[in-house]
Tab-separated table of C-alpha atoms and ligand atoms in Angstrom:
chain	number	residue	atom	x	y	z
A	1	MET	CA	-17.406	22.933	-1.979
A	2	PRO	CA	-15.629	20.180	-3.988
A	3	THR	CA	-13.902	17.508	-1.731
A	4	ILE	CA	-10.384	16.320	-2.356
A	5	LYS	CA	-9.338	12.880	-1.245
A	6	ILE	CA	-5.969	12.935	0.551
A	7	VAL	CA	-4.267	9.688	1.165
A	8	GLU	CA	-1.855	10.113	3.972
A	9	VAL	CA	1.304	7.900	3.318
A	10	GLY	CA	3.508	9.142	6.081
A	11	PRO	CA	3.286	5.988	8.212
A	12	ARG	CA	4.431	3.932	5.127
A	13	ASP	CA	6.288	6.018	2.667
A	14	GLY	CA	7.387	8.322	5.385
A	15	LEU	CA	8.719	5.893	7.875
A	16	GLN	CA	10.123	3.397	5.363
A	17	ASN	CA	13.092	5.613	4.680
A	18	GLU	CA	13.997	6.788	8.180
A	19	ALA	CA	17.259	5.781	9.674
A	20	VAL	CA	15.505	5.715	13.059
A	21	GLN	CA	13.504	2.728	13.626
A	22	LEU	CA	10.407	3.799	15.358
A	23	ASN	CA	8.667	1.312	17.814
A	24	THR	CA	5.122	-0.035	17.077
A	25	ALA	CA	3.604	2.012	19.694
A	26	THR	CA	4.819	5.309	18.344
A	27	LYS	CA	3.657	4.287	14.761
A	28	LEU	CA	0.212	3.443	16.270
A	29	GLU	CA	-0.002	6.643	18.039
A	30	LEU	CA	0.958	8.567	14.761
A	31	ILE	CA	-1.676	6.726	12.980
A	32	GLN	CA	-4.409	7.366	15.661
A	33	ARG	CA	-3.391	11.106	15.695
A	34	LEU	CA	-3.717	11.380	11.925
A	35	ALA	CA	-7.190	9.705	11.987
A	36	ALA	CA	-8.205	12.114	14.831
A	37	SER	CA	-7.178	15.094	12.724
A	38	GLY	CA	-9.758	13.972	10.015
A	39	LEU	CA	-7.737	11.901	7.520
A	40	ARG	CA	-9.865	8.993	6.207
A	41	HIS	CA	-7.236	7.225	4.010
A	42	ILE	CA	-4.049	6.369	5.883
A	43	GLU	CA	-1.502	3.954	4.311
A	44	ALA	CA	-0.485	2.035	7.514
A	45	GLY	CA	2.332	-0.209	6.353
A	46	ALA	CA	3.726	-2.590	3.882
A	47	PHE	CA	3.787	-6.366	3.602
A	48	VAL	CA	7.210	-6.411	1.718
A	49	SER	CA	10.286	-8.242	2.570
A	50	PRO	CA	11.709	-7.249	5.892
A	51	ARG	CA	15.167	-7.778	4.378
A	52	TRP	CA	14.523	-5.127	1.749
A	53	VAL	CA	12.677	-2.675	3.959
A	54	PRO	CA	13.368	-3.276	7.719
A	55	GLN	CA	11.349	-0.360	8.723
A	56	MET	CA	8.099	-1.925	7.667
A	57	ALA	CA	9.033	-5.301	9.644
A	58	ASP	CA	6.435	-4.571	12.268
A	59	SER	CA	3.530	-3.811	9.850
A	60	LEU	CA	1.706	-6.950	11.018
A	61	ALA	CA	1.630	-5.553	14.613
A	62	VAL	CA	0.770	-2.094	13.410
A	63	LEU	CA	-2.265	-3.384	11.593
A	64	GLN	CA	-3.279	-5.701	14.483
A	65	GLY	CA	-3.276	-2.440	16.629
A	66	LEU	CA	-5.894	-0.557	14.557
A	67	ASP	CA	-9.577	-0.938	14.396
A	68	LEU	CA	-10.037	-1.932	10.661
A	69	ASN	CA	-13.845	-1.612	10.785
A	70	ALA	CA	-14.038	2.085	12.136
A	71	GLY	CA	-14.628	3.584	8.622
A	72	ILE	CA	-11.106	4.560	7.977
A	73	HIS	CA	-9.293	3.227	5.229
A	74	TYR	CA	-5.814	1.743	6.104
A	75	PRO	CA	-4.291	0.393	2.854
A	76	VAL	CA	-0.943	-1.424	2.965
A	77	LEU	CA	1.604	-2.125	0.140
A	78	VAL	CA	1.644	-5.675	-1.171
A	79	PRO	CA	4.341	-6.775	-3.764
A	80	ASN	CA	3.388	-10.367	-4.404
A	81	GLU	CA	1.117	-13.054	-3.263
A	82	GLN	CA	3.192	-13.669	-0.117
A	83	GLY	CA	2.338	-10.140	0.874
A	84	LEU	CA	-1.412	-10.508	0.179
A	85	GLU	CA	-1.491	-13.507	2.440
A	86	ARG	CA	0.003	-11.552	5.280
A	87	ALA	CA	-2.548	-8.733	4.679
A	88	LEU	CA	-5.480	-11.106	4.519
A	89	ALA	CA	-4.336	-12.853	7.692
A	90	VAL	CA	-4.740	-9.478	9.596
A	91	GLY	CA	-8.047	-8.528	7.948
A	92	VAL	CA	-6.759	-5.715	5.840
A	93	ARG	CA	-9.601	-4.286	3.520
A	94	GLU	CA	-7.435	-2.429	1.015
A	95	ILE	CA	-4.051	-2.905	-0.554
A	96	ALA	CA	-1.796	-1.231	-2.975
A	97	VAL	CA	0.386	-2.986	-5.590
A	98	PHE	CA	3.372	-1.022	-6.915
A	99	ALA	CA	4.941	-0.857	-10.408
A	100	ALA	CA	7.297	1.422	-12.132
A	101	ALA	CA	7.525	3.194	-15.457
A	102	SER	CA	11.255	2.759	-15.454
A	103	GLU	CA	12.917	-0.737	-15.930
A	104	THR	CA	15.836	-0.078	-13.840
A	105	PHE	CA	13.881	1.218	-10.974
A	106	SER	CA	11.720	-1.736	-11.133
A	107	GLN	CA	14.661	-3.968	-10.978
A	108	LYS	CA	16.208	-2.034	-7.872
A	109	ASN	CA	12.869	-1.675	-5.991
A	110	ILE	CA	11.170	-5.037	-6.528
A	111	ASN	CA	13.818	-7.256	-8.199
A	112	SER	CA	11.757	-7.730	-11.283
A	113	SER	CA	11.105	-6.292	-14.917
A	114	ILE	CA	8.079	-4.168	-15.377
A	115	ALA	CA	6.441	-6.946	-17.360
A	116	ASP	CA	7.157	-9.698	-14.787
A	117	SER	CA	5.891	-7.369	-12.066
A	118	LEU	CA	2.603	-7.004	-13.867
A	119	ARG	CA	2.271	-10.704	-14.251
A	120	ARG	CA	3.141	-11.181	-10.633
A	121	PHE	CA	0.242	-8.868	-9.655
A	122	GLU	CA	-2.331	-10.558	-11.720
A	123	PRO	CA	-3.039	-13.372	-9.116
A	124	VAL	CA	-2.698	-10.764	-6.308
A	125	LEU	CA	-5.577	-8.848	-8.031
A	126	GLN	CA	-7.763	-11.943	-8.641
A	127	ARG	CA	-7.487	-13.033	-5.082
A	128	ALA	CA	-8.081	-9.650	-3.852
A	129	GLN	CA	-11.225	-9.241	-5.844
A	130	ALA	CA	-12.382	-12.754	-4.732
A	131	GLU	CA	-11.875	-11.503	-1.108
A	132	HIS	CA	-13.501	-8.086	-1.854
A	133	ILE	CA	-10.441	-6.252	-1.065
A	134	GLN	CA	-9.786	-2.927	-2.811
A	135	VAL	CA	-6.711	-2.584	-4.705
A	136	ARG	CA	-4.966	0.771	-5.585
A	137	GLY	CA	-2.050	0.702	-8.039
A	138	TYR	CA	0.998	2.832	-7.910
A	139	VAL	CA	3.290	3.748	-10.820
A	140	SER	CA	6.722	5.023	-9.859
A	141	CYS	CA	9.198	7.289	-11.766
A	142	VAL	CA	6.372	8.928	-13.779
A	143	LEU	CA	8.392	12.220	-14.261
A	144	GLY	CA	11.758	10.921	-14.091
A	145	CYS	CA	14.010	8.032	-12.750
A	146	PRO	CA	17.067	8.145	-10.629
A	147	TYR	CA	18.821	5.631	-13.084
A	148	GLU	CA	17.324	6.423	-16.478
A	149	GLY	CA	16.432	10.018	-16.404
A	150	LYS	CA	13.570	11.241	-18.358
A	151	ILE	CA	10.561	8.760	-18.746
A	152	ALA	CA	8.195	8.906	-21.750
A	153	PRO	CA	4.495	9.709	-20.712
A	154	ALA	CA	3.402	6.882	-23.046
A	155	GLN	CA	5.405	4.441	-20.887
A	156	VAL	CA	3.418	5.693	-17.746
A	157	ALA	CA	0.268	5.375	-19.653
A	158	ALA	CA	0.902	1.758	-20.570
A	159	VAL	CA	1.692	0.580	-17.001
A	160	ALA	CA	-1.227	2.678	-15.631
A	161	ALA	CA	-3.649	1.089	-18.264
A	162	SER	CA	-2.459	-2.446	-17.513
A	163	LEU	CA	-2.900	-1.924	-13.524
A	164	THR	CA	-6.403	-0.578	-14.347
A	165	ALA	CA	-7.315	-3.308	-16.647
A	166	MET	CA	-6.358	-5.758	-13.925
A	167	GLY	CA	-8.753	-4.192	-11.543
A	168	CYS	CA	-7.062	-1.389	-9.712
A	169	TYR	CA	-9.711	1.132	-8.714
A	170	GLU	CA	-7.186	4.123	-8.714
A	171	ILE	CA	-3.760	4.662	-10.152
A	172	SER	CA	-1.303	6.882	-8.130
A	173	LEU	CA	1.196	8.418	-10.280
A	174	GLY	CA	4.486	8.785	-8.301
A	175	ASP	CA	7.051	11.446	-8.934
A	176	THR	CA	9.436	9.284	-6.848
A	177	ILE	CA	12.347	11.708	-6.966
A	178	GLY	CA	10.466	14.912	-7.126
A	179	VAL	CA	11.986	16.144	-10.437
A	180	GLY	CA	8.668	17.012	-12.068
A	181	THR	CA	7.671	20.535	-12.916
A	182	PRO	CA	4.035	21.814	-13.817
A	183	ARG	CA	4.654	21.798	-17.555
A	184	ALA	CA	5.773	18.079	-17.327
A	185	VAL	CA	2.797	17.305	-15.057
A	186	LYS	CA	0.395	18.747	-17.586
A	187	ALA	CA	1.898	16.871	-20.421
A	188	LEU	CA	1.850	13.646	-18.414
A	189	LEU	CA	-1.694	13.915	-17.425
A	190	GLU	CA	-2.801	14.683	-20.912
A	191	VAL	CA	-1.308	11.386	-22.105
A	192	VAL	CA	-2.251	9.193	-19.234
A	193	SER	CA	-5.915	10.566	-18.969
A	194	GLN	CA	-6.378	9.295	-22.430
A	195	HIS	CA	-5.928	5.512	-21.069
A	196	VAL	CA	-7.059	5.839	-17.429
A	197	PRO	CA	-10.011	8.387	-16.695
A	198	MET	CA	-8.865	11.524	-14.583
A	199	ALA	CA	-11.171	10.611	-11.848
A	200	GLN	CA	-9.270	7.402	-11.348
A	201	LEU	CA	-5.750	9.069	-11.180
A	202	ALA	CA	-4.058	10.419	-8.079
A	203	GLY	CA	-1.024	12.446	-7.572
A	204	HIS	CA	1.925	11.343	-5.468
A	205	PHE	CA	4.637	14.059	-5.496
A	206	HIS	CA	7.759	13.886	-3.592
A	207	ASP	CA	9.107	17.284	-2.783
A	208	THR	CA	12.889	16.813	-3.638
A	209	TYR	CA	13.169	20.045	-5.597
A	210	GLY	CA	10.435	21.816	-3.917
A	211	MET	CA	8.116	21.510	-6.896
A	212	ALA	CA	5.463	19.439	-5.176
A	213	LEU	CA	2.841	22.127	-4.263
A	214	ALA	CA	3.241	23.712	-7.690
A	215	ASN	CA	2.706	20.276	-9.305
A	216	ILE	CA	-0.348	19.614	-7.206
A	217	HIS	CA	-1.807	22.936	-8.228
A	218	THR	CA	-1.305	22.034	-11.767
A	219	ALA	CA	-2.861	18.573	-11.347
A	220	LEU	CA	-5.762	20.110	-9.670
A	221	GLN	CA	-6.437	22.351	-12.629
A	222	ALA	CA	-6.243	19.287	-14.894
A	223	GLY	CA	-8.843	17.618	-12.958
A	224	ILE	CA	-7.034	15.284	-10.471
A	225	MET	CA	-9.108	15.062	-7.152
A	226	THR	CA	-6.843	12.734	-5.121
A	227	PHE	CA	-3.442	13.397	-3.702
A	228	ASP	CA	-1.119	11.315	-1.551
A	229	SER	CA	1.092	13.259	1.069
A	230	SER	CA	3.046	12.679	4.220
A	231	VAL	CA	2.672	14.377	7.437
A	232	ALA	CA	5.714	16.658	8.226
A	233	GLY	CA	7.002	15.806	4.742
A	234	LEU	CA	8.274	12.465	6.041
A	235	GLY	CA	9.627	10.056	3.474
A	236	GLY	CA	11.412	8.832	0.420
A	237	CYS	CA	12.072	5.556	-1.285
A	238	PRO	CA	15.170	3.475	-0.126
A	239	TYR	CA	15.675	2.309	-3.583
A	240	ALA	CA	15.661	5.713	-5.201
A	241	ARG	CA	18.804	7.578	-4.179
A	242	GLY	CA	18.032	11.306	-3.553
A	243	ALA	CA	14.219	10.614	-3.140
A	244	SER	CA	13.313	12.935	-0.285
A	245	GLY	CA	10.010	13.170	1.599
A	246	ASN	CA	6.626	13.362	0.035
A	247	VAL	CA	4.946	16.804	-0.014
A	248	ALA	CA	3.711	17.714	3.694
A	249	THR	CA	0.105	16.773	4.077
A	250	GLU	CA	-0.361	20.078	6.190
A	251	ASP	CA	1.024	22.093	3.234
A	252	VAL	CA	-1.479	20.394	0.936
A	253	VAL	CA	-4.337	20.983	3.281
A	254	TYR	CA	-3.536	24.598	3.726
A	255	LEU	CA	-3.402	24.891	-0.165
A	256	LEU	CA	-6.412	23.122	-0.797
A	257	GLU	CA	-8.675	24.543	1.809
A	258	ASN	CA	-7.578	28.229	0.791
A	259	GLU	CA	-8.249	27.239	-2.892
A	260	GLY	CA	-11.825	26.494	-2.032
A	261	TYR	CA	-11.651	22.608	-1.587
A	262	ALA	CA	-12.746	20.731	1.385
A	263	THR	CA	-10.435	18.038	2.969
A	264	GLY	CA	-12.097	17.200	6.119
A	265	VAL	CA	-8.749	17.690	8.077
A	266	ASN	CA	-8.224	20.043	11.218
A	267	LEU	CA	-5.038	21.789	10.363
A	268	ALA	CA	-4.146	22.682	13.819
A	269	ASP	CA	-4.565	18.908	14.949
A	270	LEU	CA	-2.503	17.881	11.832
A	271	VAL	CA	0.302	20.427	12.674
A	272	GLN	CA	0.487	18.988	16.213
A	273	THR	CA	0.892	15.528	14.690
A	274	ALA	CA	3.622	16.663	12.490
A	275	TRP	CA	5.474	18.059	15.503
A	276	PHE	CA	4.813	14.679	17.398
A	277	ILE	CA	6.263	12.657	14.702
A	278	ALA	CA	9.313	15.119	14.128
A	279	ASP	CA	10.134	15.017	17.916
A	280	ALA	CA	10.032	11.203	17.886
A	281	LEU	CA	12.415	11.226	14.844
A	282	GLY	CA	14.615	13.992	16.537
A	283	ARG	CA	14.108	16.616	13.932
A	284	THR	CA	11.931	19.538	12.903
A	285	PRO	CA	8.986	18.993	10.186
A	286	ALA	CA	9.934	19.622	6.702
A	287	SER	CA	6.874	21.586	6.387
A	288	ARG	CA	7.173	25.442	6.636
A	289	LEU	CA	3.649	25.726	7.731
A	290	SER	CA	4.355	23.471	10.743
A	291	ARG	CA	7.418	25.382	11.557
A	292	VAL	CA	5.685	28.767	11.430
A	293	LEU	CA	2.704	27.586	13.389
A	294	GLY	CA	4.942	25.770	15.810
A	295	ARG	CA	3.960	23.443	18.585
B	301	HMG	P1	13.051	-11.074	-3.951
B	301	HMG	O1	14.197	-11.193	-3.128
B	301	HMG	O2	13.123	-11.212	-5.492
B	301	HMG	O3	11.929	-12.125	-3.467
B	301	HMG	O4	12.268	-9.723	-3.546
B	301	HMG	P2	11.711	-13.674	-3.431
B	301	HMG	O5	10.335	-13.986	-3.679
B	301	HMG	O6	12.841	-14.244	-4.069
B	301	HMG	O7	11.916	-13.932	-1.826
B	301	HMG	C1	13.066	-13.702	-1.123
B	301	HMG	C2	12.931	-13.699	0.265
B	301	HMG	O8	11.854	-12.587	0.684
B	301	HMG	C3	12.230	-14.961	0.747
B	301	HMG	O9	12.773	-15.164	2.218
B	301	HMG	C4	10.785	-14.571	0.809
B	301	HMG	O10	10.089	-15.463	1.817
B	301	HMG	C5	10.826	-13.217	1.364
B	301	HMG	P3	13.815	-16.111	2.568
B	301	HMG	O11	13.384	-17.472	2.019
B	301	HMG	O12	15.155	-15.657	1.870
B	301	HMG	O13	14.007	-15.886	3.966
B	301	HMG	N1	9.644	-12.436	0.860
B	301	HMG	C6	8.706	-11.883	1.663
B	301	HMG	N2	8.630	-11.640	2.984
B	301	HMG	C7	7.773	-10.809	3.531
B	301	HMG	N3	6.747	-10.322	2.723
B	301	HMG	C8	6.806	-10.683	1.303
B	301	HMG	C9	7.760	-11.307	0.754
B	301	HMG	N4	8.019	-11.626	-0.432
B	301	HMG	C10	9.126	-12.358	-0.422
B	301	HMG	N5	5.776	-9.917	0.690
B	301	HMG	C11	10.328	-8.536	-3.294
B	301	HMG	C12	11.163	-9.382	-4.134
B	301	HMG	C13	9.227	-7.821	-4.019
B	301	HMG	C14	9.825	-9.292	-2.051
B	301	HMG	C15	11.318	-7.422	-2.736
B	301	HMG	O14	11.994	-6.774	-3.642
B	301	HMG	C16	10.541	-6.354	-1.801
B	301	HMG	O15	10.086	-6.649	-0.870
B	301	HMG	N6	10.652	-5.084	-2.269
B	301	HMG	C17	9.908	-4.034	-1.593
B	301	HMG	C18	10.620	-2.658	-1.949
B	301	HMG	C19	9.856	-1.631	-1.198
B	301	HMG	O16	9.063	-1.859	-0.302
B	301	HMG	N7	10.034	-0.338	-1.794
B	301	HMG	C20	9.418	0.806	-1.134
B	301	HMG	C21	7.972	0.850	-1.528
B	301	HMG	S1	7.731	1.493	-3.190
B	301	HMG	C22	7.779	3.162	-3.034
B	301	HMG	O17	8.056	3.696	-1.979
B	301	HMG	C23	7.248	4.054	-4.146
B	301	HMG	C24	5.823	4.655	-3.944
B	301	HMG	O18	5.894	5.431	-2.805
B	301	HMG	C25	5.423	5.558	-5.080
B	301	HMG	C26	6.477	6.514	-5.584
B	301	HMG	O19	7.015	7.336	-4.743
B	301	HMG	O20	6.896	6.484	-6.748
B	301	HMG	C27	4.881	3.589	-3.714
B	302	MG	MG1	6.569	7.541	-2.635
């Protein structure tokens, strides 16, 4: 049975956009429950400016509370050298740098042009390599931008290729505002895979328009074997108006397992985790599966 890598981004992408500021203990319990359900890649925080994203201000404490040598990958977002220093200080083994395929989104999200952001990542990648830290690369707005509308696949391919050339081992293609549909996903992957091998690409679909599972199915058929998702469908990006949560991990696991792929995730445990975090935030999980199965 082919195995799909799931990168759980709830504790970062999910919680960065919540109005409720969860305490560190609750974040740690969330991450520990996600790991216990079988997830092996859990994005645990972001070493970004706390002024830009206050919800991630306690990432240092979160990472300090985890066993980083237990065989589970806990990547963190890093926007610059300052972020890398903070990550190194706490013993992080994997980071993710994040660029965009839209100039305006890049300015709004990281206060930099695309070209400047890529220049800023170069020393981050060099230092990370010297320290044997794995680096993942994100490209945002691959299927549309909240400020610029449609984005050309060639623009996405150019940014993805630059990040790969710098040393990113994987490129996660972010449909930041969930506007993609299967035909656009197929067209995007056809172009990007001419520059970065399909095996090094991941799908990161927000579910704003309810298209994420359809897009994942299309990406699977195109050969993508890695998907990002967020327990309970938490999430969004504070610098992309209208961005809702990522596709819910439990829905992705249900789809994949029934389509004949292994995920290593215990769905019943994951659903309980979805309810745990939804309760902590005072709402119900966005995932229909979690609502059907209940607590
Ligand atoms: P800036 O204001 O241009 O930075 O922000 P600066 O270098 O001029 O520094 C300004 C202040 O920030 C200084 O502090 C720095 O020390 C501090 P002050 O002297 O004013 O007190 N600072 C930092 N503090 C902690 N950690 C750092 C750091 N860097 C500077 N690493 C910057 C530029 C990139 C820092 C800022 O724009 C930022 O942090 N942006 C992050 C935005 C963000 O996290 N967005 C969400 C994640 S991306 C996303 O969700 C999309 C994704 O899911 C994929 C998808 O869906 O598409 C990945
Ligand atoms: Mg995202």
